[in-house]
XYZ file of N, CA, C and O in Angstrom:
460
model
N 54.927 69.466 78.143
C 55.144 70.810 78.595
C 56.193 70.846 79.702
O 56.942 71.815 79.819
N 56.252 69.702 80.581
C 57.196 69.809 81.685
C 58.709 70.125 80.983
O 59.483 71.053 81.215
N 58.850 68.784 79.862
C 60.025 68.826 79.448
C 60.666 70.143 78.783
O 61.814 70.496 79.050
N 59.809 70.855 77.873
C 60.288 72.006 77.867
C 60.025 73.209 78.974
O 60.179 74.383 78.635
N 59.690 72.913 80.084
C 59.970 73.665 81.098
C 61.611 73.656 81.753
O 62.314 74.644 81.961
N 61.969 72.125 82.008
C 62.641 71.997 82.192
C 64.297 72.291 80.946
O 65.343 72.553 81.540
N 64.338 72.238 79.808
C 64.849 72.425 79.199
C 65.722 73.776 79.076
O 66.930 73.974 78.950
N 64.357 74.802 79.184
C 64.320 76.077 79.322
C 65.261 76.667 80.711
O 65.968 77.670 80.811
N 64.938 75.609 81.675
C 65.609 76.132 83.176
C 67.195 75.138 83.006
O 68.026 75.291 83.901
N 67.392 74.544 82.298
C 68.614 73.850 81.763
C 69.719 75.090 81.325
O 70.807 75.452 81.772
N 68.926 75.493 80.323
C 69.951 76.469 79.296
C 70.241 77.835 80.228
O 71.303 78.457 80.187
N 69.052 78.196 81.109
C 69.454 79.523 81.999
C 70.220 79.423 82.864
O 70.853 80.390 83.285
N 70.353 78.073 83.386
C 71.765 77.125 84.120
C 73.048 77.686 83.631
O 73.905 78.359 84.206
N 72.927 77.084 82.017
C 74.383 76.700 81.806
C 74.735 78.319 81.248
O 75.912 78.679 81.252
N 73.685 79.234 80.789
C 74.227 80.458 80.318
C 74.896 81.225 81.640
O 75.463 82.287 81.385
N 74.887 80.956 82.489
C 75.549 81.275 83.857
C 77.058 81.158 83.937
O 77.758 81.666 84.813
N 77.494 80.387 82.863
C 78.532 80.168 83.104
C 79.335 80.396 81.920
O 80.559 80.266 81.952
N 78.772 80.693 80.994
C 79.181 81.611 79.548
C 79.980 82.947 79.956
O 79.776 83.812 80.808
N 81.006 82.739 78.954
C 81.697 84.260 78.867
C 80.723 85.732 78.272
O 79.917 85.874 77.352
N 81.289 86.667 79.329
C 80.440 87.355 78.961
C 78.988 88.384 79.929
O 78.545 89.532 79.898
N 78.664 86.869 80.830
C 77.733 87.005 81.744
C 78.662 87.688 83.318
O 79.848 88.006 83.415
N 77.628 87.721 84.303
C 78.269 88.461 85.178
C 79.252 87.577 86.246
O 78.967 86.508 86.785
N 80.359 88.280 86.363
C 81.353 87.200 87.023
C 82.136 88.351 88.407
O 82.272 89.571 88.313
N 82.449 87.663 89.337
C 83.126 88.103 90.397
C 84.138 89.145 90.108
O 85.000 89.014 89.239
N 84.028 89.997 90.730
C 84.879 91.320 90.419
C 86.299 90.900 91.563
O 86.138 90.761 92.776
N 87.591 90.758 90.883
C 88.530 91.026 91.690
C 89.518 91.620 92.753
O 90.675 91.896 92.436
N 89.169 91.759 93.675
C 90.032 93.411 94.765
C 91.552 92.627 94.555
O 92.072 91.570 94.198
N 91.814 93.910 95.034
C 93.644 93.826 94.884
C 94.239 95.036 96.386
O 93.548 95.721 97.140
N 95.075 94.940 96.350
C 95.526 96.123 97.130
C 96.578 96.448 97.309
O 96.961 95.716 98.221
N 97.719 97.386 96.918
C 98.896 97.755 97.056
C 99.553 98.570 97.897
O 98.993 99.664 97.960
N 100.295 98.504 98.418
C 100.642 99.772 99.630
C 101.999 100.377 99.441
O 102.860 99.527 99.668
N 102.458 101.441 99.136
C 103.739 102.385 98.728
C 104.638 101.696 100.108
O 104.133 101.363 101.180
N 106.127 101.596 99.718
C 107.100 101.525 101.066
C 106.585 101.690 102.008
O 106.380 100.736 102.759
N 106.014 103.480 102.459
C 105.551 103.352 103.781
C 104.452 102.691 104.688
O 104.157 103.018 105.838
N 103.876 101.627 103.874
C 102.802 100.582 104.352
C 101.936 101.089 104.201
O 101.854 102.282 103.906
N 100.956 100.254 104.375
C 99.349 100.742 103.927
C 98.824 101.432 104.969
O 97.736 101.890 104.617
N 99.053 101.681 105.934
C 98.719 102.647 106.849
C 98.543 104.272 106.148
O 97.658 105.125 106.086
N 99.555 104.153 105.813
C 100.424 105.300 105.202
C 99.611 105.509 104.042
O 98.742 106.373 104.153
N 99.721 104.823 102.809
C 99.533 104.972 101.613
C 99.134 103.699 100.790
O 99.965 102.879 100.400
N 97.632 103.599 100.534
C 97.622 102.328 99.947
C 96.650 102.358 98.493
O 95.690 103.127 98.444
N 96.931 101.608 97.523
C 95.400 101.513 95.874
C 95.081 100.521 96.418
O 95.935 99.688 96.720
N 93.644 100.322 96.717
C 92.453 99.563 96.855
C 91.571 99.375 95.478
O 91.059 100.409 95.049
N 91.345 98.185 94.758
C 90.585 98.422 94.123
C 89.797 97.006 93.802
O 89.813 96.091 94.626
N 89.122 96.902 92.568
C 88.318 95.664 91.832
C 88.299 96.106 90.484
O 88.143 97.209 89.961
N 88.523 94.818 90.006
C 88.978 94.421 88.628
C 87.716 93.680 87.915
O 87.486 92.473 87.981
N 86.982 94.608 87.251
C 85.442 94.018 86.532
C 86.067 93.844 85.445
O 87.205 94.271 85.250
N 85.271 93.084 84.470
C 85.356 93.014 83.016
C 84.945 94.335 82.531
O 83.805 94.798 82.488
N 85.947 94.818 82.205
C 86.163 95.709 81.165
C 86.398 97.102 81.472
O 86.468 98.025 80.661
N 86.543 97.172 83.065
C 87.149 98.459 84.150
C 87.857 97.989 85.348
O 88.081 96.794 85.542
N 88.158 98.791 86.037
C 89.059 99.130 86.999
C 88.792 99.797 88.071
O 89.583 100.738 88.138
N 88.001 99.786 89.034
C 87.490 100.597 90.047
C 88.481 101.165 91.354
O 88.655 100.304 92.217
N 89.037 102.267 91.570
C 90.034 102.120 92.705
C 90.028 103.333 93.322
O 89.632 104.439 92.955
N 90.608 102.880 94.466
C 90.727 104.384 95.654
C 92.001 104.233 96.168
O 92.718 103.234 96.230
N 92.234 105.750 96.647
C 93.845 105.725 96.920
C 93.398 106.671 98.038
O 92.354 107.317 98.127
N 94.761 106.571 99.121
C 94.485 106.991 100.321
C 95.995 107.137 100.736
O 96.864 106.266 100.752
N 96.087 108.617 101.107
C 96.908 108.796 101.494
C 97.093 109.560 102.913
O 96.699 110.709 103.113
N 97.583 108.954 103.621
C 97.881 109.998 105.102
C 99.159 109.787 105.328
O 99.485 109.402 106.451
N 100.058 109.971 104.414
C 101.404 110.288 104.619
C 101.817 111.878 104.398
O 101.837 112.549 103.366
N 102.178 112.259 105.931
C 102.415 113.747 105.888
C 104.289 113.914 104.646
O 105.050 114.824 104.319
N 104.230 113.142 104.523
C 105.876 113.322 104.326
C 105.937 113.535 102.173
O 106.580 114.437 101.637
N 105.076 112.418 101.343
C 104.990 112.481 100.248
C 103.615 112.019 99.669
O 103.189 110.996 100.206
N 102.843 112.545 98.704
C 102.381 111.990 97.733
C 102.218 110.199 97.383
O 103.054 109.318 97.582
N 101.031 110.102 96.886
C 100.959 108.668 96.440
C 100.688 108.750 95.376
O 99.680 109.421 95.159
N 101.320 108.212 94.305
C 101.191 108.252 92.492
C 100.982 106.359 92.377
O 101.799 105.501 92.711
N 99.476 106.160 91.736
C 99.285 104.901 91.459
C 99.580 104.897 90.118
O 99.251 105.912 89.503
N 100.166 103.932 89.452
C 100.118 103.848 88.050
C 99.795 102.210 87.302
O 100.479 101.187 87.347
N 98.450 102.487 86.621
C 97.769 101.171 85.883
C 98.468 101.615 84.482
O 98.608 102.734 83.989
N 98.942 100.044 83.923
C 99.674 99.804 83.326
C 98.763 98.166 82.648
O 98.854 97.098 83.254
N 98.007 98.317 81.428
C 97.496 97.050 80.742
C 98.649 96.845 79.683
O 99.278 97.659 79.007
N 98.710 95.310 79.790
C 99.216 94.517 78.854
C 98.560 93.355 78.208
O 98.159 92.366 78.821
N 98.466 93.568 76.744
C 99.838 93.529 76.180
C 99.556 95.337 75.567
O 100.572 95.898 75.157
N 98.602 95.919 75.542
C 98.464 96.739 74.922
C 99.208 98.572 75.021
O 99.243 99.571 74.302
N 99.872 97.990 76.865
C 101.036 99.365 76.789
C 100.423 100.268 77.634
O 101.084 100.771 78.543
N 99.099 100.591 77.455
C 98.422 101.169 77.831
C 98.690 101.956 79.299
O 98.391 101.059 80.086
N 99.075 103.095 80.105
C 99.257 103.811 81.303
C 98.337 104.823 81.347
O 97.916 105.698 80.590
N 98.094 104.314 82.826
C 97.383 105.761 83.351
C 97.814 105.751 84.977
O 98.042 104.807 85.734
N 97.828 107.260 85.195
C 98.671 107.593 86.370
C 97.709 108.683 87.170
O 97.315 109.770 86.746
N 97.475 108.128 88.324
C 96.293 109.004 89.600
C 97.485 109.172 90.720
O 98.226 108.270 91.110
N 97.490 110.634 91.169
C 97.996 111.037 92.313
C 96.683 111.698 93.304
O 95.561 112.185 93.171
N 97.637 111.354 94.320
C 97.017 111.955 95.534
C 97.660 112.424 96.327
O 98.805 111.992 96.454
N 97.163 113.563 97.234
C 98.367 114.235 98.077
C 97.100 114.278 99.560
O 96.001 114.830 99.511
N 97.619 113.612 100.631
C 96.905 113.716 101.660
C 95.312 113.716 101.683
O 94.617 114.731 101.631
N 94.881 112.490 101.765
C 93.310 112.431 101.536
C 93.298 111.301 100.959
O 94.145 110.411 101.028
N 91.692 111.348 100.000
C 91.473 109.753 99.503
C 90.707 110.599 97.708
O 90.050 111.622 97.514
N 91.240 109.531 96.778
C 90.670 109.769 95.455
C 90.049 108.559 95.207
O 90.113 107.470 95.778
N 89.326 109.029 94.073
C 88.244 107.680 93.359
C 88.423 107.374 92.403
O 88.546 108.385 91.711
N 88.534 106.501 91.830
C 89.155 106.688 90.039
C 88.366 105.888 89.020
O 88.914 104.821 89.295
N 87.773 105.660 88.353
C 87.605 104.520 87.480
C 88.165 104.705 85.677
O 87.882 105.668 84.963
N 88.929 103.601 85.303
C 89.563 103.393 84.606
C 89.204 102.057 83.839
O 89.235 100.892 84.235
N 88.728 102.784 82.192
C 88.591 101.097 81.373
C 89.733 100.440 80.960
O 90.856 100.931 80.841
N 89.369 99.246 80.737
C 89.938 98.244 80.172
C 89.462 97.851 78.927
O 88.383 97.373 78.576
N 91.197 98.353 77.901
C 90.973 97.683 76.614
C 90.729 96.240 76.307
O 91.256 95.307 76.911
N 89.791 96.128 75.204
C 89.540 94.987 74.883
C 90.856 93.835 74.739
O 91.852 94.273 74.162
N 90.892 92.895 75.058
C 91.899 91.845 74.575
C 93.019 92.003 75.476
O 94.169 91.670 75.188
N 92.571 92.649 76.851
C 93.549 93.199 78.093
C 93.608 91.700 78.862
O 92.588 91.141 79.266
N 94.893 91.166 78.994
C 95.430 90.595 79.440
C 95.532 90.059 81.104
O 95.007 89.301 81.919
N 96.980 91.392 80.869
C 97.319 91.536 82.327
C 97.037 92.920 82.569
O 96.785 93.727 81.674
N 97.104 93.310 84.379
C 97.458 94.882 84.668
C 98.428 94.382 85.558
O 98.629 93.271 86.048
N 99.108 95.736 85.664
C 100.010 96.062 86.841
C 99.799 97.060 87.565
O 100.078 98.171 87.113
N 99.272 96.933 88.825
C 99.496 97.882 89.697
C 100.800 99.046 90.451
O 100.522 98.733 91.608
N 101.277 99.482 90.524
C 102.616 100.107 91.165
C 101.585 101.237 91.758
O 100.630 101.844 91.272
N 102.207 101.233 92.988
C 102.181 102.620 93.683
C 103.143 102.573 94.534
O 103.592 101.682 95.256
N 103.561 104.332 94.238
C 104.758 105.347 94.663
C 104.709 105.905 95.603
O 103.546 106.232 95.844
N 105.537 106.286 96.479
C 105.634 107.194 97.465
C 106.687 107.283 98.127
O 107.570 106.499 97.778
N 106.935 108.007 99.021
C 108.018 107.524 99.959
C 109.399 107.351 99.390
O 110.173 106.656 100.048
N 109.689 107.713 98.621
C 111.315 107.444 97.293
C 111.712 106.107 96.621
O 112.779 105.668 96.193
N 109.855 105.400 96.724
C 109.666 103.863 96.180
C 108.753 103.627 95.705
O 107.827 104.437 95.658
N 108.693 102.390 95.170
C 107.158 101.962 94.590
C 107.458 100.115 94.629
O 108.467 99.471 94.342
N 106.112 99.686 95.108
C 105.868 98.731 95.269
C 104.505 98.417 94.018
O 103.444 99.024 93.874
N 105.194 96.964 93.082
C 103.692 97.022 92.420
C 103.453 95.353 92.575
O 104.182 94.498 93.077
N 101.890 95.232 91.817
C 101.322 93.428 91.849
C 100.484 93.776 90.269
O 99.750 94.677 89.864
N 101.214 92.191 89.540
C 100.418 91.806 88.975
C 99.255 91.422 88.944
O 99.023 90.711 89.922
N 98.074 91.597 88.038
C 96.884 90.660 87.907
C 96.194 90.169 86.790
O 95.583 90.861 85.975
N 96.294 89.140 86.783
C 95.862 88.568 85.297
C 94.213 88.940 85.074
O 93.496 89.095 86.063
N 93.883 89.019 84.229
C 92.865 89.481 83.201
C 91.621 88.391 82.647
O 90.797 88.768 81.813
């Protein structure tokens, strides 16, 4: 009986580490030209979404984040004008990479993140 006790606490081990199961969510953070003071996307990168907030206290322009999955093409575009938004955004299956960019200020600064 031990041995299949132990067996049992073997396999709940190694399923820990199977695709699939729950794994560390990624933050990222981007900040438009005028620095993150100013204007920044905050977010985390789960399997199979995109969780993010945008914040803007730039009296001067707008912050336009734009998620961009590859290979599949895929865009989606959140603005904000003075204040903070919430966004959540899925991720297609067989999603790769994203790209972050966010705009403001008569620029955009973006970061890759692999998938």
């Amino acid at each position: 009986m031990k041995s299949l006790a132990f067996t049992v606490a073997a396999l709940g081990v190694l399923a820990l580490g199977l695709p699939g199961t729950a794994t560390a969510a990624t933050p990222f953070e981007v900040c438009s030209p005028l620095g993150c003071a100013a204007q920044s996307v905050r977010g985390t990168v789960d399997p199979g979404q995109l969780v993010v907030t945008l914040t803007d206290r730039s009296p001067v322009s707008a912050l336009t984040a734009r998620f961009a999955v590859s290979p599949q093409g895929v865009v989606t575009q959140v603005t904000v004008d003075d204040g903070v938004r919430r966004a959540m955004v899925r991720l297609p299956a067989g999603a790769r990479q994203l790209t972050v960019t966010a705009c403001g200020g008569g620029g955009c600064n973006s970061k890759s993140i692999p998938l």
